[in-house]
CSV table of C-alpha atoms in Angstrom, one decimal:
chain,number,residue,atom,x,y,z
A,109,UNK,CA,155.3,259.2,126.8
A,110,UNK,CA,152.0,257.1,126.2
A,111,UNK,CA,149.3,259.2,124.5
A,112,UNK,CA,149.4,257.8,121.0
A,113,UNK,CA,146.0,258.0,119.7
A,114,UNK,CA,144.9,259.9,122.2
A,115,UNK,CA,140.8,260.7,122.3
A,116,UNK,CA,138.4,262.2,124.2
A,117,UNK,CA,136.0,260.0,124.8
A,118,UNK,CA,133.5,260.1,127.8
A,119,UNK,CA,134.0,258.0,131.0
A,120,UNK,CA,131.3,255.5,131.8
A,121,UNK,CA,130.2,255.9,135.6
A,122,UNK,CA,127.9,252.9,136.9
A,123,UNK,CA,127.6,251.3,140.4
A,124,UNK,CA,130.8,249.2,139.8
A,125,UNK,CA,132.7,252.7,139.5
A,126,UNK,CA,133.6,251.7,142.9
A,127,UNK,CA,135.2,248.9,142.4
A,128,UNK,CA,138.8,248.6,141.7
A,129,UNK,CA,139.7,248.8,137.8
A,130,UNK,CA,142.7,246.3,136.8
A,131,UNK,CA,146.2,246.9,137.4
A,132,UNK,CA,148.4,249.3,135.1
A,133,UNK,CA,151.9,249.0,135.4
A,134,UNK,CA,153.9,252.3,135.0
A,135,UNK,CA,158.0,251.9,134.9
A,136,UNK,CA,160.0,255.2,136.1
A,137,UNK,CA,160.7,256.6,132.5
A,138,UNK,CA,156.8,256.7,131.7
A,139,UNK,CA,154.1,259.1,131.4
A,140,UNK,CA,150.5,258.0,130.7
A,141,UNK,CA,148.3,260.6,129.5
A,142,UNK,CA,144.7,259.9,129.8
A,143,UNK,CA,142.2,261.8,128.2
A,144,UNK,CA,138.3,262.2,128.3
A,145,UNK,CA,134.7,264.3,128.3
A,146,UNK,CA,133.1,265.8,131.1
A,147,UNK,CA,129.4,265.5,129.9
A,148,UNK,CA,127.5,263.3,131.8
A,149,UNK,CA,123.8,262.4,132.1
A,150,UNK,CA,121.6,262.3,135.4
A,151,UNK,CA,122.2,259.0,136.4
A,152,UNK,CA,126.3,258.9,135.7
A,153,UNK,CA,126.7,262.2,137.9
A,154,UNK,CA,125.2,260.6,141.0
A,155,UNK,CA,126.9,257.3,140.3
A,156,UNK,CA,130.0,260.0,139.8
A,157,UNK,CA,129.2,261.5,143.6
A,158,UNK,CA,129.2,258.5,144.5
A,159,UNK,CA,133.3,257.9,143.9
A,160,UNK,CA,134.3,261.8,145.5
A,161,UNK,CA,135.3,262.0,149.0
A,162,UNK,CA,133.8,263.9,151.7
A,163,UNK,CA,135.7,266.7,150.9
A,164,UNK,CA,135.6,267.0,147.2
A,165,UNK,CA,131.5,267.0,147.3
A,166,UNK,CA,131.7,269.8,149.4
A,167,UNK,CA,134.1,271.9,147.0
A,168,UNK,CA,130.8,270.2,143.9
A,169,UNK,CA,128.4,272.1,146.4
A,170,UNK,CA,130.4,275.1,147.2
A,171,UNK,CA,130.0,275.8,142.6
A,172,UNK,CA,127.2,278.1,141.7
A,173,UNK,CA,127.5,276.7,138.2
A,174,UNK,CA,125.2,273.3,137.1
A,175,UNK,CA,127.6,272.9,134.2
A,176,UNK,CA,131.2,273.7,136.3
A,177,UNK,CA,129.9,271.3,138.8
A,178,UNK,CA,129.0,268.3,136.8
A,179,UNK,CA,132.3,268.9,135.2
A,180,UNK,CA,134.1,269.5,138.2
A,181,UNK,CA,132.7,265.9,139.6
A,182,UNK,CA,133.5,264.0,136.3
A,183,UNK,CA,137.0,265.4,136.4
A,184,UNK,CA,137.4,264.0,140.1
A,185,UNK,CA,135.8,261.3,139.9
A,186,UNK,CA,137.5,260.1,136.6
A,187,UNK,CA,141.0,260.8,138.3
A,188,UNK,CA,139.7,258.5,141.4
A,189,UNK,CA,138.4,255.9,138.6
A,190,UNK,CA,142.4,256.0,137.1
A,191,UNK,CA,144.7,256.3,140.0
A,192,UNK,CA,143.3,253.0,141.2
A,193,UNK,CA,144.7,251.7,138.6
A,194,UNK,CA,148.0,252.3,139.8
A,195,UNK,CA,147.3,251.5,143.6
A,196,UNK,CA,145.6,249.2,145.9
A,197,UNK,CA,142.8,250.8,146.9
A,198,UNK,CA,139.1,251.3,145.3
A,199,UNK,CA,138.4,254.7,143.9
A,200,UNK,CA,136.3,256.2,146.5
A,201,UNK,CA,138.6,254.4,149.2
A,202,UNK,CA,141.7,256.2,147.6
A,203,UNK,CA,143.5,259.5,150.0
A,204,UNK,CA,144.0,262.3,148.2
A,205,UNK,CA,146.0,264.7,150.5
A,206,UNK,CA,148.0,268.0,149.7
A,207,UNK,CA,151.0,269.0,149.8
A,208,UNK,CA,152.0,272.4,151.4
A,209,UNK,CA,151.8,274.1,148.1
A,210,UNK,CA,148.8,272.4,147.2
A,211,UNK,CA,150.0,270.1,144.8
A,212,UNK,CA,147.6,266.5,145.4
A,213,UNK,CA,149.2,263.3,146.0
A,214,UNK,CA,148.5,260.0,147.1
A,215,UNK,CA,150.1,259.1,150.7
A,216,UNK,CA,149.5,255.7,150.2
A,217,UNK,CA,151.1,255.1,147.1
A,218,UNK,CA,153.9,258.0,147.3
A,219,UNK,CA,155.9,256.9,144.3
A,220,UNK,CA,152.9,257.4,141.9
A,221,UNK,CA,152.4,260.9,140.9
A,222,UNK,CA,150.0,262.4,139.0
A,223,UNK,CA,147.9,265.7,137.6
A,224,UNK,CA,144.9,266.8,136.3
A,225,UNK,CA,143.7,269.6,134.4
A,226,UNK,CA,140.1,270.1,132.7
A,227,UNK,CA,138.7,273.1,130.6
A,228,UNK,CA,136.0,273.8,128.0
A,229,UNK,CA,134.6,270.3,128.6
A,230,UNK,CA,137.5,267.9,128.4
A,231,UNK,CA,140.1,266.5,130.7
A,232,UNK,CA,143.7,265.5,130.7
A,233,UNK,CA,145.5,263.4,133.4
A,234,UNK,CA,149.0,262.6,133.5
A,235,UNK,CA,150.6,259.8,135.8
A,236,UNK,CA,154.0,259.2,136.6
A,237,UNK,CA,156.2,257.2,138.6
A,238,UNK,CA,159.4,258.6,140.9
A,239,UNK,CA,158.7,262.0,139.1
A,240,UNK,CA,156.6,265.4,139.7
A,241,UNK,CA,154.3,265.8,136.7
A,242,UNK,CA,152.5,268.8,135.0
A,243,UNK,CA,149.2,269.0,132.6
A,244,UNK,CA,148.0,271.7,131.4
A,245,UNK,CA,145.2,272.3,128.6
A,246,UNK,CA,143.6,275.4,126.0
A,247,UNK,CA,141.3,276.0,124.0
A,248,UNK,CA,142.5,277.0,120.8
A,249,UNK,CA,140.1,280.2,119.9
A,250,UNK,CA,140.7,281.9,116.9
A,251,UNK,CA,138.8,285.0,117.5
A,252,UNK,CA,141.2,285.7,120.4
A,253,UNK,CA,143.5,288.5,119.3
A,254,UNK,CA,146.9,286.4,120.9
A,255,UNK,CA,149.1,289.0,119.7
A,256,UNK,CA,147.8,291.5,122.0
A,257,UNK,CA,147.8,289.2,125.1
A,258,UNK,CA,151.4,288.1,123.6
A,259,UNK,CA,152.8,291.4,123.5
A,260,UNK,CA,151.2,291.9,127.5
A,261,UNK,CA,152.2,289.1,129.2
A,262,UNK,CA,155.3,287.5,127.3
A,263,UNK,CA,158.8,288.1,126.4
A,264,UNK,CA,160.1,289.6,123.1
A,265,UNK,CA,161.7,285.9,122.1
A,266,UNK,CA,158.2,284.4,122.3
A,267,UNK,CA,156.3,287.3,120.6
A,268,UNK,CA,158.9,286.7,117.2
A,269,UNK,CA,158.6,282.6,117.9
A,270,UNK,CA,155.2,283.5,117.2
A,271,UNK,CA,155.0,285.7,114.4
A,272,UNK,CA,157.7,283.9,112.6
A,273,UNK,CA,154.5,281.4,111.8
A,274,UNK,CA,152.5,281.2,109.7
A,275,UNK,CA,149.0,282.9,110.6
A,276,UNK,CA,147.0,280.4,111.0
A,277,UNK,CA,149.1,279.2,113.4
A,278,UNK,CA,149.2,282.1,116.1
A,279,UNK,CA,147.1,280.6,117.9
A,280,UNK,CA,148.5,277.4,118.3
A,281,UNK,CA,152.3,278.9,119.3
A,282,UNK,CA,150.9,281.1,121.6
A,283,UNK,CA,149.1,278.0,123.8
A,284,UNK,CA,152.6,276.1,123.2
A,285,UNK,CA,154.2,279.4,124.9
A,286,UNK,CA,151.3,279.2,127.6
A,287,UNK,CA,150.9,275.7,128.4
A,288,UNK,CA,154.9,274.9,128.6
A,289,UNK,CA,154.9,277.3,131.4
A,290,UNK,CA,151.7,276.0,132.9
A,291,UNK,CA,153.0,272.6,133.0
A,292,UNK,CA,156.3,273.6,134.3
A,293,UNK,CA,154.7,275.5,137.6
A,294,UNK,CA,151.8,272.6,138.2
A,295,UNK,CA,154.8,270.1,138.5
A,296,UNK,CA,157.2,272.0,140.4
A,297,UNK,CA,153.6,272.8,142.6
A,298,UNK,CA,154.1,276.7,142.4
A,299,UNK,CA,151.7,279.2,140.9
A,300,UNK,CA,152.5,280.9,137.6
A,301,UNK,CA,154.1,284.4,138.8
A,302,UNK,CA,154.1,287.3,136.5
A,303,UNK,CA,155.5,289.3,134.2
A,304,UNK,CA,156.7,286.0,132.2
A,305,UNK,CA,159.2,288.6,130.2
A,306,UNK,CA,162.1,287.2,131.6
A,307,UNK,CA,161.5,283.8,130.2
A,308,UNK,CA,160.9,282.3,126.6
A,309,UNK,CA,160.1,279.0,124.6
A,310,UNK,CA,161.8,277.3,122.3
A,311,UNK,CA,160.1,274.6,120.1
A,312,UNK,CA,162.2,271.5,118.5
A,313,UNK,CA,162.2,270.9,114.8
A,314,UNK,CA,159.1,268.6,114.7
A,315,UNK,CA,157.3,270.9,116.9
A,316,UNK,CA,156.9,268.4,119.5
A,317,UNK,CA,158.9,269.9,122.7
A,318,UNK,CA,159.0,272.8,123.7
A,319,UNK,CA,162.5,274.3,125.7
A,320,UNK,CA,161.5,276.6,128.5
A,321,UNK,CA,164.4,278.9,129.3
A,322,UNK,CA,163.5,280.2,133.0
A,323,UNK,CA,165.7,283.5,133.2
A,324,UNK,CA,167.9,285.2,130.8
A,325,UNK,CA,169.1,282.6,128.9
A,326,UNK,CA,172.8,283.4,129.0
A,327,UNK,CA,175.6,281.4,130.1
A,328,UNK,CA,176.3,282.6,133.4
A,329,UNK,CA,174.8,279.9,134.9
A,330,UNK,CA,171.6,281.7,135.9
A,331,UNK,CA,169.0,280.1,133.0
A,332,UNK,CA,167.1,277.2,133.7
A,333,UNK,CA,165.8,274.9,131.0
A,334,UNK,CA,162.7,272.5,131.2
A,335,UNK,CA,161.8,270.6,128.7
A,336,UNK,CA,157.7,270.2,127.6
A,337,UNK,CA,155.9,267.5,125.3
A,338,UNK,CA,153.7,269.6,123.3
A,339,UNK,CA,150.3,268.5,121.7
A,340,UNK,CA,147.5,269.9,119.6
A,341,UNK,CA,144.3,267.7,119.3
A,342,UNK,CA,141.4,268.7,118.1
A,343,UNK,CA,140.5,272.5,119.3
A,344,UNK,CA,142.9,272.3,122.0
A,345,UNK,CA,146.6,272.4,123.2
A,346,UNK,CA,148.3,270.8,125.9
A,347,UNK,CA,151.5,270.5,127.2
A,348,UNK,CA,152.9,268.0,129.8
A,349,UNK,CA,156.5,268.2,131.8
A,350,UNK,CA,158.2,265.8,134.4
A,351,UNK,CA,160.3,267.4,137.0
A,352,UNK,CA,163.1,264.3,137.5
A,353,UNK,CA,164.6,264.1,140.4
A,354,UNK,CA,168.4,265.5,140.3
């Protein structure tokens, strides 16, 4: 998975933001993980509108929010600015459709696929080739009581996974437990159903994967396991899975 080194740094949007960016070559075992900021000044947000489709300025207008829809057209139009990377078209020439779940992809270039998440001010995006991918993204915030919310919305195997650390890092296991699960649903294209009891995460020694047993876990042939890459940078945690084709 490529996101050694990974920063958040801010995307630059000018009047060449239309223009095609060079070539990336992806091969069908990869993940790139791209990663930037969603401030932007006066100037960059109209160059920004200038990327979105038809469709995706509408959904800028329909937000109340200044600050959710400046972020919301940075996030879009940074995800137009990186998928033509990977295809032949310019970014505001690229279609975005979506599938009947909702999940976005790109009908002209079916084999790449991709996902984007953004919260508190950042952005992640993962791209992948042959395989359904899933990105999902916290804020790490320590005045959160994540025991509570634990002990409400997950199972009994997660709650001890995170209690068995140490305290400072509740907070940290608790995303892990969160954003495995987000990333799972985002790449399979489904919604995150509740209660999450039934299900629990295991992390490997290094702290770097996280196994997601959907179901009960026993050997009857019933539990399903997906496997996470788990990250924390910064103030934040994020977790991205691939769905490989069978």
């Amino acid at each position: 998975m490529d996101n050694m080194g990974l920063t958040f740094e801010p995307l630059v949007f000018s009047e060449k933001s239309k223009k095609r960016s060079d070539f990336a070559s992806i091969g069908a075992d990869d993940v790139h993980v791209y990663g930037f900021l969603l401030d932007m000044g006066t100037v960059e947000c109209v160059n920004a509108v200038g990327v979105l489709s038809d469709e995706e300025r509408a959904r800028a207008d329909r937000l109340v929010s200044d600050l959710h829809r400046s972020h919301f057209i940075a996030a879009h139009a940074g995800l137009r600015l990186i998928l033509s990377r990977y295809s032949t078209g310019c970014p505001n020439e690229l279609t975005i459709h979506k599938s009947g779940k909702g999940k976005p992809f790109l009908p002209d270039s079916p084999s790449i696929r991709f996902n984007l998440t953004h919260s508190h001010g950042r952005a992640l995006i993962a791209v992948a080739k042959d395989q359904e991918v899933g990105i999902d993204l916290e804020k790490i915030c320590p005045e959160v009581d994540v025991l509570s919310l634990a002990r409400r919305f997950l199972s009994n195997r997660d709650i001890t996974f995170i209690e068995s650390g140490e305290p400072g890092l509740h907070h940290q296991r608790f995303l892990h437990a969160w954003v495995a699960r987000e990333a799972v649903c985002k790449a399979a294209g489904t919604g995150m159903t509740f209660p999450l009891h039934g299900d629990h995460l295991e992390l490997s020694r290094d702290g770097t994967e996280g196994y997601l047993i959907l179901g009960d876990g026993k050997a009857d042939g019933r539990s399903e396991e997906h496997t996470s890459e788990l990250q924390s940078h910064s103030f934040i945690s994020y977790a991205v899975f691939c769905l490989k084709k069978k």
